[in-house]
Short mmCIF file of N, CA and C in Angstrom, two decimals:
data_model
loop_
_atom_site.label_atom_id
_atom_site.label_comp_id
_atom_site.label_asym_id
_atom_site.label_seq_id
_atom_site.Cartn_x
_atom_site.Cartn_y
_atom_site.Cartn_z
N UNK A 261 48.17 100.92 43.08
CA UNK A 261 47.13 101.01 42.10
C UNK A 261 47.69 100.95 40.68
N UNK A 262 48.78 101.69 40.77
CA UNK A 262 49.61 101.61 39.12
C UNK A 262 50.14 100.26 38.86
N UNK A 263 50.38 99.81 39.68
CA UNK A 263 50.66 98.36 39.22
C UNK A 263 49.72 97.31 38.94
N UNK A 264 48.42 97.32 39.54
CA UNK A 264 47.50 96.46 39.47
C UNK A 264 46.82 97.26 37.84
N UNK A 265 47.07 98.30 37.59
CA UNK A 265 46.33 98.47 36.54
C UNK A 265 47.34 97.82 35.13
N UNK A 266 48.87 98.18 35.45
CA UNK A 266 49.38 97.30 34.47
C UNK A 266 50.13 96.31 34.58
N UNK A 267 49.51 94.77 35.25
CA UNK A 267 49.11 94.11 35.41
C UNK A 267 48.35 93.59 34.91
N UNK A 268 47.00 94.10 35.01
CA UNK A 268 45.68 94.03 34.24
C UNK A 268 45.84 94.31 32.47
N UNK A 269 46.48 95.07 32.20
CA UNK A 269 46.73 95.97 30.82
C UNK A 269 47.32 94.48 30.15
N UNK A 270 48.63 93.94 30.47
CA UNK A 270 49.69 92.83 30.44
C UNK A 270 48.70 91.92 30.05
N UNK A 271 47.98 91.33 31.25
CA UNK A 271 47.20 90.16 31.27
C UNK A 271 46.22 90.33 30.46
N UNK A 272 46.00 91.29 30.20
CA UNK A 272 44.40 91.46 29.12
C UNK A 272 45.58 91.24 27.57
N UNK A 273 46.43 91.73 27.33
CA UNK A 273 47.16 91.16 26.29
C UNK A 273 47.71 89.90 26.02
N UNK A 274 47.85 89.05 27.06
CA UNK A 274 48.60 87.84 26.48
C UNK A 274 47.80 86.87 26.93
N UNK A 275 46.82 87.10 27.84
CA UNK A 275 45.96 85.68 27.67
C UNK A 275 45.18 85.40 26.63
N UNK A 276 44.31 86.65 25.66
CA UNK A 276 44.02 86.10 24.41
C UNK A 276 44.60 85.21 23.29
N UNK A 277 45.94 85.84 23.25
CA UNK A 277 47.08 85.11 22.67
C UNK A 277 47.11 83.89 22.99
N UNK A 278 46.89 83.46 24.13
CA UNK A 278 47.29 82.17 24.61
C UNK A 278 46.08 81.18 24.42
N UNK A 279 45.22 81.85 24.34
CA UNK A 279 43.95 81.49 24.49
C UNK A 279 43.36 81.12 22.90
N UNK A 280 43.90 81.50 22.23
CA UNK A 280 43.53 81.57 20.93
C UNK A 280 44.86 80.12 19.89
N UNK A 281 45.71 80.03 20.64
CA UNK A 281 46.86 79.12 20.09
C UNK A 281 46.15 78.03 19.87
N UNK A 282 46.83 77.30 18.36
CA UNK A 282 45.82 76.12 18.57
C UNK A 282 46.92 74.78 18.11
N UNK A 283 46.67 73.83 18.46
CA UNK A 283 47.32 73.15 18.60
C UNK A 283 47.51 72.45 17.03
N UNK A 284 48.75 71.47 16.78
CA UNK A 284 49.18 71.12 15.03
C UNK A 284 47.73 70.37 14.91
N UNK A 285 47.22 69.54 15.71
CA UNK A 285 46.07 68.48 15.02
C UNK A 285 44.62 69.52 14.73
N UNK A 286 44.21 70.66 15.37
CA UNK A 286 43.91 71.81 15.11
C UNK A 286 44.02 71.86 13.57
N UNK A 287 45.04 72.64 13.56
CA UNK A 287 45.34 73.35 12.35
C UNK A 287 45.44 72.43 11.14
N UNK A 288 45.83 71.12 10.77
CA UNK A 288 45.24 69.86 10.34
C UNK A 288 44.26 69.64 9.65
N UNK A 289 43.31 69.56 11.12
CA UNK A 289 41.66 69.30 10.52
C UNK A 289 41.44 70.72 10.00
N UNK A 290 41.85 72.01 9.88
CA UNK A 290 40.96 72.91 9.67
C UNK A 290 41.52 72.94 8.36
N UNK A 291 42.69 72.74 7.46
CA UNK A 291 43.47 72.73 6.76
C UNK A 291 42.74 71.70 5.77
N UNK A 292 42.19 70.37 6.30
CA UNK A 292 41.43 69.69 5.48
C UNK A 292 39.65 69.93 5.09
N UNK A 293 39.37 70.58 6.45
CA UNK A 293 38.15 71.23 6.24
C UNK A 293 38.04 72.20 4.99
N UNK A 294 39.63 72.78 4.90
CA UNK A 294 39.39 73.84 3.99
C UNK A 294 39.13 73.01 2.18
N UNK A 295 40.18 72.14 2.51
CA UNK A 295 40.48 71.24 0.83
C UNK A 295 38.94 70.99 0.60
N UNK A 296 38.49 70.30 1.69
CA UNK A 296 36.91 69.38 1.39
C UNK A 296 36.26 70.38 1.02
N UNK A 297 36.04 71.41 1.52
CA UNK A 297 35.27 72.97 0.87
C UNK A 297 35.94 73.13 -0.41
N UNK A 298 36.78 73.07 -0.63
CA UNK A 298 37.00 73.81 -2.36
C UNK A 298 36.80 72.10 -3.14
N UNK A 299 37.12 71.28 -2.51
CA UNK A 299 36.42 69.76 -3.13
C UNK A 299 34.87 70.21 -3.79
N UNK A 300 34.03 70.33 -2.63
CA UNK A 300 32.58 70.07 -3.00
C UNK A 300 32.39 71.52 -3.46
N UNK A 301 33.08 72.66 -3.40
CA UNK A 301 32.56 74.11 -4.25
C UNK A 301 32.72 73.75 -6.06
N UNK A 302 34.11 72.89 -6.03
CA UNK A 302 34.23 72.40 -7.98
C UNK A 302 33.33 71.40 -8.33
N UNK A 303 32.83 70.65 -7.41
CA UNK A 303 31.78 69.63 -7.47
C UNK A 303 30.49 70.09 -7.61
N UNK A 304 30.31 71.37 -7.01
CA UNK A 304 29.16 71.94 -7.38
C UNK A 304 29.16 73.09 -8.73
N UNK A 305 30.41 73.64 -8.46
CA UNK A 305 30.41 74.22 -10.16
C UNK A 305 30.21 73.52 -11.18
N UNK A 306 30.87 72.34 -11.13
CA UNK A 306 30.45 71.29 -12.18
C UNK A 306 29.21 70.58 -12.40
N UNK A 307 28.44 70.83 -11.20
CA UNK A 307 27.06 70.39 -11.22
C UNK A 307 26.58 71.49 -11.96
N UNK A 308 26.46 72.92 -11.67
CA UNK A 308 26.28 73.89 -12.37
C UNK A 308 26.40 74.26 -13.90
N UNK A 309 27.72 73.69 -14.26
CA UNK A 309 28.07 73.96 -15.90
C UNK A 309 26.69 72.86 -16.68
N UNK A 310 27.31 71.32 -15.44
CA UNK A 310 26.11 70.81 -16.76
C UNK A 310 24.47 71.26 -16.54
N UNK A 311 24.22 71.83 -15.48
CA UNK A 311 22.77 72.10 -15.31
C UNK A 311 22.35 73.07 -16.81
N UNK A 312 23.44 74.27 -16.98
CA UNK A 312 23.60 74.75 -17.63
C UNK A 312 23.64 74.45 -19.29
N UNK A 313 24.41 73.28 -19.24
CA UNK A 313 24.51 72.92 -20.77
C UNK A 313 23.03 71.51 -21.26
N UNK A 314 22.08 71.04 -19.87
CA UNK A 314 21.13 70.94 -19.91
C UNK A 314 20.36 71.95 -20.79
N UNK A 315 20.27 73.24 -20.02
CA UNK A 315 19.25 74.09 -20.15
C UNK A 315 19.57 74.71 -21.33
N UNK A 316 20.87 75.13 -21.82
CA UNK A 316 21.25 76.02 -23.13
C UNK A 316 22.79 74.69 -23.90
N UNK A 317 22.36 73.66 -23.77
CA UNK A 317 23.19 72.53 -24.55
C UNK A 317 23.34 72.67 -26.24
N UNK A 318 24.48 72.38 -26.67
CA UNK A 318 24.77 71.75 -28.00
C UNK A 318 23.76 71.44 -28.58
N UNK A 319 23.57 70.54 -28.20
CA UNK A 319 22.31 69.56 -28.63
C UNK A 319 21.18 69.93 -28.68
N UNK A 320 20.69 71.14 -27.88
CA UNK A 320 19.04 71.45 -28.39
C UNK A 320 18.90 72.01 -28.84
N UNK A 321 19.54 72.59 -30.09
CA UNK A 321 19.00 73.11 -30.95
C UNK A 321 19.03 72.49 -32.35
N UNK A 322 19.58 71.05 -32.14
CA UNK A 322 19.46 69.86 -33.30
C UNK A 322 18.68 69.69 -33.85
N UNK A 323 17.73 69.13 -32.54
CA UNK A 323 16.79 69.14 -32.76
C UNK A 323 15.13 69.87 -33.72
N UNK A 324 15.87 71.11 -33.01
CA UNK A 324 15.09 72.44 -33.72
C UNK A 324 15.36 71.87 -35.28
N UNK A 325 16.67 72.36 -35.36
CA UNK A 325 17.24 72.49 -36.87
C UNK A 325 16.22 71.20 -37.80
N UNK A 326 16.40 70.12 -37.21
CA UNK A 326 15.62 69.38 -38.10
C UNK A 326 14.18 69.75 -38.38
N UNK A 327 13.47 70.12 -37.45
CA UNK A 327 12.38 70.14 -37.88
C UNK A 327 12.07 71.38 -38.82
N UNK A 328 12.92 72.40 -38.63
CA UNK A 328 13.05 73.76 -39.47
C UNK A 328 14.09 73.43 -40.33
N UNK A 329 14.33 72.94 -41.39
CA UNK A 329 15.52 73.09 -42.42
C UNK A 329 15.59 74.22 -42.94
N UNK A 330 14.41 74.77 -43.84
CA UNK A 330 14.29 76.15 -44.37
C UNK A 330 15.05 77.39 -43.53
N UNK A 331 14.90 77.16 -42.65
CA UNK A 331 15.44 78.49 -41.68
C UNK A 331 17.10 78.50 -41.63
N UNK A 332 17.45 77.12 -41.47
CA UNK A 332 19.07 76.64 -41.47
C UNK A 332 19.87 76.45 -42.77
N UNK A 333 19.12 77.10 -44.05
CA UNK A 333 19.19 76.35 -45.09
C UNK A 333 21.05 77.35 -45.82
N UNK A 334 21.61 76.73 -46.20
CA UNK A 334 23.06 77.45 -46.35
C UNK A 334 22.51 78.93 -47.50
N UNK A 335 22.12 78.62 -48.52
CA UNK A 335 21.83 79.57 -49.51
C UNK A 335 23.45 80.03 -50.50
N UNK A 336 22.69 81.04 -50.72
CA UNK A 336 24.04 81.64 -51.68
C UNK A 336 25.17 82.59 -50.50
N UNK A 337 25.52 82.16 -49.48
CA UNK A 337 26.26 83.40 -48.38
C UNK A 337 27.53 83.30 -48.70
N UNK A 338 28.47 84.13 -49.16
CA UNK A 338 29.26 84.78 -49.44
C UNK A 338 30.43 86.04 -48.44
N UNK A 339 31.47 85.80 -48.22
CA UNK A 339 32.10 86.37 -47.04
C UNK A 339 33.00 87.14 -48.15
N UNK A 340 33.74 88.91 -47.69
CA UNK A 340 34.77 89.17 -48.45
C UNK A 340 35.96 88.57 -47.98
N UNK A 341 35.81 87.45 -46.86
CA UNK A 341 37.52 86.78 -46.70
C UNK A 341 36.97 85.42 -46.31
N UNK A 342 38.11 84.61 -46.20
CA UNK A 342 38.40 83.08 -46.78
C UNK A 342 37.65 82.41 -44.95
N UNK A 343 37.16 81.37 -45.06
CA UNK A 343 37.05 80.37 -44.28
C UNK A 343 38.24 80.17 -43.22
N UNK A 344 37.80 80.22 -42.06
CA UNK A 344 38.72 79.93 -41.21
C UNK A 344 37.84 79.83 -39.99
N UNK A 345 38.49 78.43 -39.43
CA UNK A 345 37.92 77.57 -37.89
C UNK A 345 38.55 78.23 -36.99
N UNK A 346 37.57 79.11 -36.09
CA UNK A 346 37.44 79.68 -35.03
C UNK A 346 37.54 79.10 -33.83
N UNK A 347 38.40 79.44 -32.71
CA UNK A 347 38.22 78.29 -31.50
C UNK A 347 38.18 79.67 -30.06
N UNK A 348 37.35 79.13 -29.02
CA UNK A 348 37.30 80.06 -27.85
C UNK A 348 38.92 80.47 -27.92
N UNK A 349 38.77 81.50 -27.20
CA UNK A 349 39.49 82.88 -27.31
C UNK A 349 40.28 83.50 -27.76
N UNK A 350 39.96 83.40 -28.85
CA UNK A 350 41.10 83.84 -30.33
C UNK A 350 40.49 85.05 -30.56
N UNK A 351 40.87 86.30 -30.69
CA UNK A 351 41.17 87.80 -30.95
C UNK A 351 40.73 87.80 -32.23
N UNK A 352 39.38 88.59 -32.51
CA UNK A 352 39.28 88.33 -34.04
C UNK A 352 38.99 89.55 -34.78
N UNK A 353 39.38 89.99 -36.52
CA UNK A 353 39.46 91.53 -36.63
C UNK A 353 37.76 91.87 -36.71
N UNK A 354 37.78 93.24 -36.64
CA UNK A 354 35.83 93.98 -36.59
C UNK A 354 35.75 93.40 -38.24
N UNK A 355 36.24 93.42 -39.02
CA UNK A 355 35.59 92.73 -40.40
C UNK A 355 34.95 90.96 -39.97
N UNK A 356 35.09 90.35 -39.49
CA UNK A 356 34.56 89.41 -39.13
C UNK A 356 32.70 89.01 -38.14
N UNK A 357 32.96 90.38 -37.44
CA UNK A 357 31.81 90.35 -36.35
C UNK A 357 31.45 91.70 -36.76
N UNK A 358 30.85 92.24 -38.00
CA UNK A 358 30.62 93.25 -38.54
C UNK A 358 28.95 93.34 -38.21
N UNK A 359 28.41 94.26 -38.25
CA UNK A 359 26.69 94.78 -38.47
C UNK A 359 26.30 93.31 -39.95
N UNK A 360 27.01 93.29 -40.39
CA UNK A 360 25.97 92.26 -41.77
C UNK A 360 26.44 90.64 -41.18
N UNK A 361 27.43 90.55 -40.16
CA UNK A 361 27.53 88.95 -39.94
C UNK A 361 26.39 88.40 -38.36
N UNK A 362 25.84 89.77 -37.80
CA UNK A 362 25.54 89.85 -36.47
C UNK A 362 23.92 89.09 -36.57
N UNK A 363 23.88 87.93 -36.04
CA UNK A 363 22.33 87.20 -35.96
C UNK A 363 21.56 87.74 -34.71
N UNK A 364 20.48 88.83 -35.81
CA UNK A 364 19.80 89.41 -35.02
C UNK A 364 18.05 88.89 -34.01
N UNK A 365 18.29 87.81 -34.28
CA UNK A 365 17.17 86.98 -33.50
C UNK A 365 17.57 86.06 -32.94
N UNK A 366 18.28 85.76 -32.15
CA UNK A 366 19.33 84.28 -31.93
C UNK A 366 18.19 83.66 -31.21
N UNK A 367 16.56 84.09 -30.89
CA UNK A 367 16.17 83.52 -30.27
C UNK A 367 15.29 82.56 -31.16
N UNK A 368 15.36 83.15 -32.70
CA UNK A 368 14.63 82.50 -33.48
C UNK A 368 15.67 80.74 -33.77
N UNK A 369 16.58 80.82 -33.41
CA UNK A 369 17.36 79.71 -33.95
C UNK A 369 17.74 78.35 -32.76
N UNK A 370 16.84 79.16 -31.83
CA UNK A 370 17.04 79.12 -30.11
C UNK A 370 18.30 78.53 -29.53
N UNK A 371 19.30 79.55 -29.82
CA UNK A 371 20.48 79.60 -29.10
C UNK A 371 19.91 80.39 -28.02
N UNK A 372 21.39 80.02 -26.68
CA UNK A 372 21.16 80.65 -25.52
C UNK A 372 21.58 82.10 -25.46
N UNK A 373 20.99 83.05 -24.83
CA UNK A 373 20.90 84.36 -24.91
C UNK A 373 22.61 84.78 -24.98
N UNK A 374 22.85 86.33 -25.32
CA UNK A 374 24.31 86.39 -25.32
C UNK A 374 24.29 87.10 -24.23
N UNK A 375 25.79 86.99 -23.33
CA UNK A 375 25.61 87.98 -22.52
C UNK A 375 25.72 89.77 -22.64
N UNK A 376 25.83 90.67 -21.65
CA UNK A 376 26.52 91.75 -22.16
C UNK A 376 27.58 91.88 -22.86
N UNK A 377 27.36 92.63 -23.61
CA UNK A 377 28.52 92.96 -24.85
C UNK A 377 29.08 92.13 -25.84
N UNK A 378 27.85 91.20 -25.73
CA UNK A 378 28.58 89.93 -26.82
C UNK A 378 27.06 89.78 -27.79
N UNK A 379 27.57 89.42 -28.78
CA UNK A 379 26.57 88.84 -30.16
C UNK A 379 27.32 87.73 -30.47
N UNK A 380 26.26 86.98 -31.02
CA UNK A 380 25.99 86.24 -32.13
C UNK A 380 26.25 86.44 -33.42
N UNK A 381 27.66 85.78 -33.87
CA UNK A 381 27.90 86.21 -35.77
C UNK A 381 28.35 84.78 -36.18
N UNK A 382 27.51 85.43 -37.50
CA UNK A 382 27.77 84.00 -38.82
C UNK A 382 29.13 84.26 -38.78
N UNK A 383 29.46 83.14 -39.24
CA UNK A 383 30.57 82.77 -40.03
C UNK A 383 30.61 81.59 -40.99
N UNK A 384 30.49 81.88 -42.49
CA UNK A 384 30.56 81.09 -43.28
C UNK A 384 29.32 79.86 -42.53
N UNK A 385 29.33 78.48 -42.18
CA UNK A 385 28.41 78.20 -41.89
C UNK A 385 28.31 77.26 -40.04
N UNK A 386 29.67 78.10 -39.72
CA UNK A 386 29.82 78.55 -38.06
C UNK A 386 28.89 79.52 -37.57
N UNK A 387 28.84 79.30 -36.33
CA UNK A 387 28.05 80.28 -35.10
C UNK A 387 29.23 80.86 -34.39
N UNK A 388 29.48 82.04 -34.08
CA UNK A 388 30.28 82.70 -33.11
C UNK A 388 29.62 83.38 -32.13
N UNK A 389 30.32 83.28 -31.05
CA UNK A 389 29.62 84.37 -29.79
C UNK A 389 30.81 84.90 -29.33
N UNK A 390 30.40 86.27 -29.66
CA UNK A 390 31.75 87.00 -29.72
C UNK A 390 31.67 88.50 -29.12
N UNK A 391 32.56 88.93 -28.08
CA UNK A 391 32.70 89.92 -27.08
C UNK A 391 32.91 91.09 -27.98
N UNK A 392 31.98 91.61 -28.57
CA UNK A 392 32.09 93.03 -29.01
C UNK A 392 33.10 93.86 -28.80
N UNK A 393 33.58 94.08 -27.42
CA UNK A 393 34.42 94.95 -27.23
C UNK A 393 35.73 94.92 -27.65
N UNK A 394 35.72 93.56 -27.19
CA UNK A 394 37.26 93.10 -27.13
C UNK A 394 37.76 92.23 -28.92
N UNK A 395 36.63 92.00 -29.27
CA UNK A 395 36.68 91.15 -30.44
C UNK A 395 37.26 89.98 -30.12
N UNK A 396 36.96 88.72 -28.74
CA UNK A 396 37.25 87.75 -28.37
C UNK A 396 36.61 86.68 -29.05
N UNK A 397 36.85 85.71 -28.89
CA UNK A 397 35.62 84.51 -29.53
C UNK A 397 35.41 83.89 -28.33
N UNK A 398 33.82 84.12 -28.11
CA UNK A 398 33.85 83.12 -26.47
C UNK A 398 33.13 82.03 -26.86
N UNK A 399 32.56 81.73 -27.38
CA UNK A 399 32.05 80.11 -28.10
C UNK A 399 31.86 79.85 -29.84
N UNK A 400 32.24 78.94 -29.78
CA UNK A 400 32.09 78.33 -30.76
C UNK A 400 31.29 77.42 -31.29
N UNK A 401 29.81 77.19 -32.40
CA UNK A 401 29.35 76.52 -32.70
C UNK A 401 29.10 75.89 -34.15
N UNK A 402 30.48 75.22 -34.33
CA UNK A 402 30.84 74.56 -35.92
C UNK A 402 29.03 73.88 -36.74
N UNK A 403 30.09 74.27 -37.72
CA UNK A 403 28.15 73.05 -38.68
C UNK A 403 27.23 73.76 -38.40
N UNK A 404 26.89 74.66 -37.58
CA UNK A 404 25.08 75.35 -37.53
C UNK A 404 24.32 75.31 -38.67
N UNK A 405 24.87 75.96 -39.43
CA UNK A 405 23.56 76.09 -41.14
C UNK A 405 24.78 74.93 -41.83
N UNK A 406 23.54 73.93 -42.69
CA UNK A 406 23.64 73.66 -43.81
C UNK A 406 23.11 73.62 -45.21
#
């Protein structure tokens, strides 16, 4: 009886093993199955970004701007420091993304919403969208007001 039970014990261990081995042309196709999946997952992210830049694009709020000049109009705005071109993710000091540079209606200008922890700040006659916390620059939109 002790032997038939390990026997049984043995065989219940190594036939899964065996059973489960898979052969190189196996491992192959599953290896390319995997590429073609991260193929069509960037193919669909990229379908995604532009769905995205459809819906909250560069470009539509050009449009706006023309028909509203008054609203875009430069005026007398005045910074206590010098002009300087901002590019995504450049570290920028709290005098820059201060309470008086922060555009508090961004929906009036119809930019796309900011996410958590980020605003919307002038700059001279740039758009910034910029991570509060961190004081990151996560987009950049040159020329906005003239």
């Amino acid at each position: 009886m002790r032997t038939l039970i390990l026997t049984a014990l043995v065989a219940a261990t190594v036939l899964p093993v065996a059973a489960q081995a898979q052969s190189y042309g196996d491992i192959q196709r599953d290896r390319r199955d995997i590429r073609q999946d991260r193929r069509d997952l960037r193919e669909d992210q990229r379908d995604y970004r532009q769905d995205m830049n459809r819906r909250w694009g560069d470009n539509d709020w050009r449009g706006w701007r023309d028909q509203n000049r008054g609203l875009y109009a430069r005026g007398n705005w005045r910074a206590p420091f010098r002009y300087y071109a901002f590019r995504p993710g450049v570290r920028i000091a709290p005098v820059y993304y201060g309470g008086a540079y922060v555009v508090a209606d961004p929906w009036r200008y119809r930019l796309p919403p900011a996410g958590y922890g980020q605003r919307w700040v002038r700059h001279y006659d740039d758009l910034l969208l910029v991570d509060m916390r961190r004081g990151i620059v996560v987009r950049v939109i040159n020329h906005f007001y003239w």
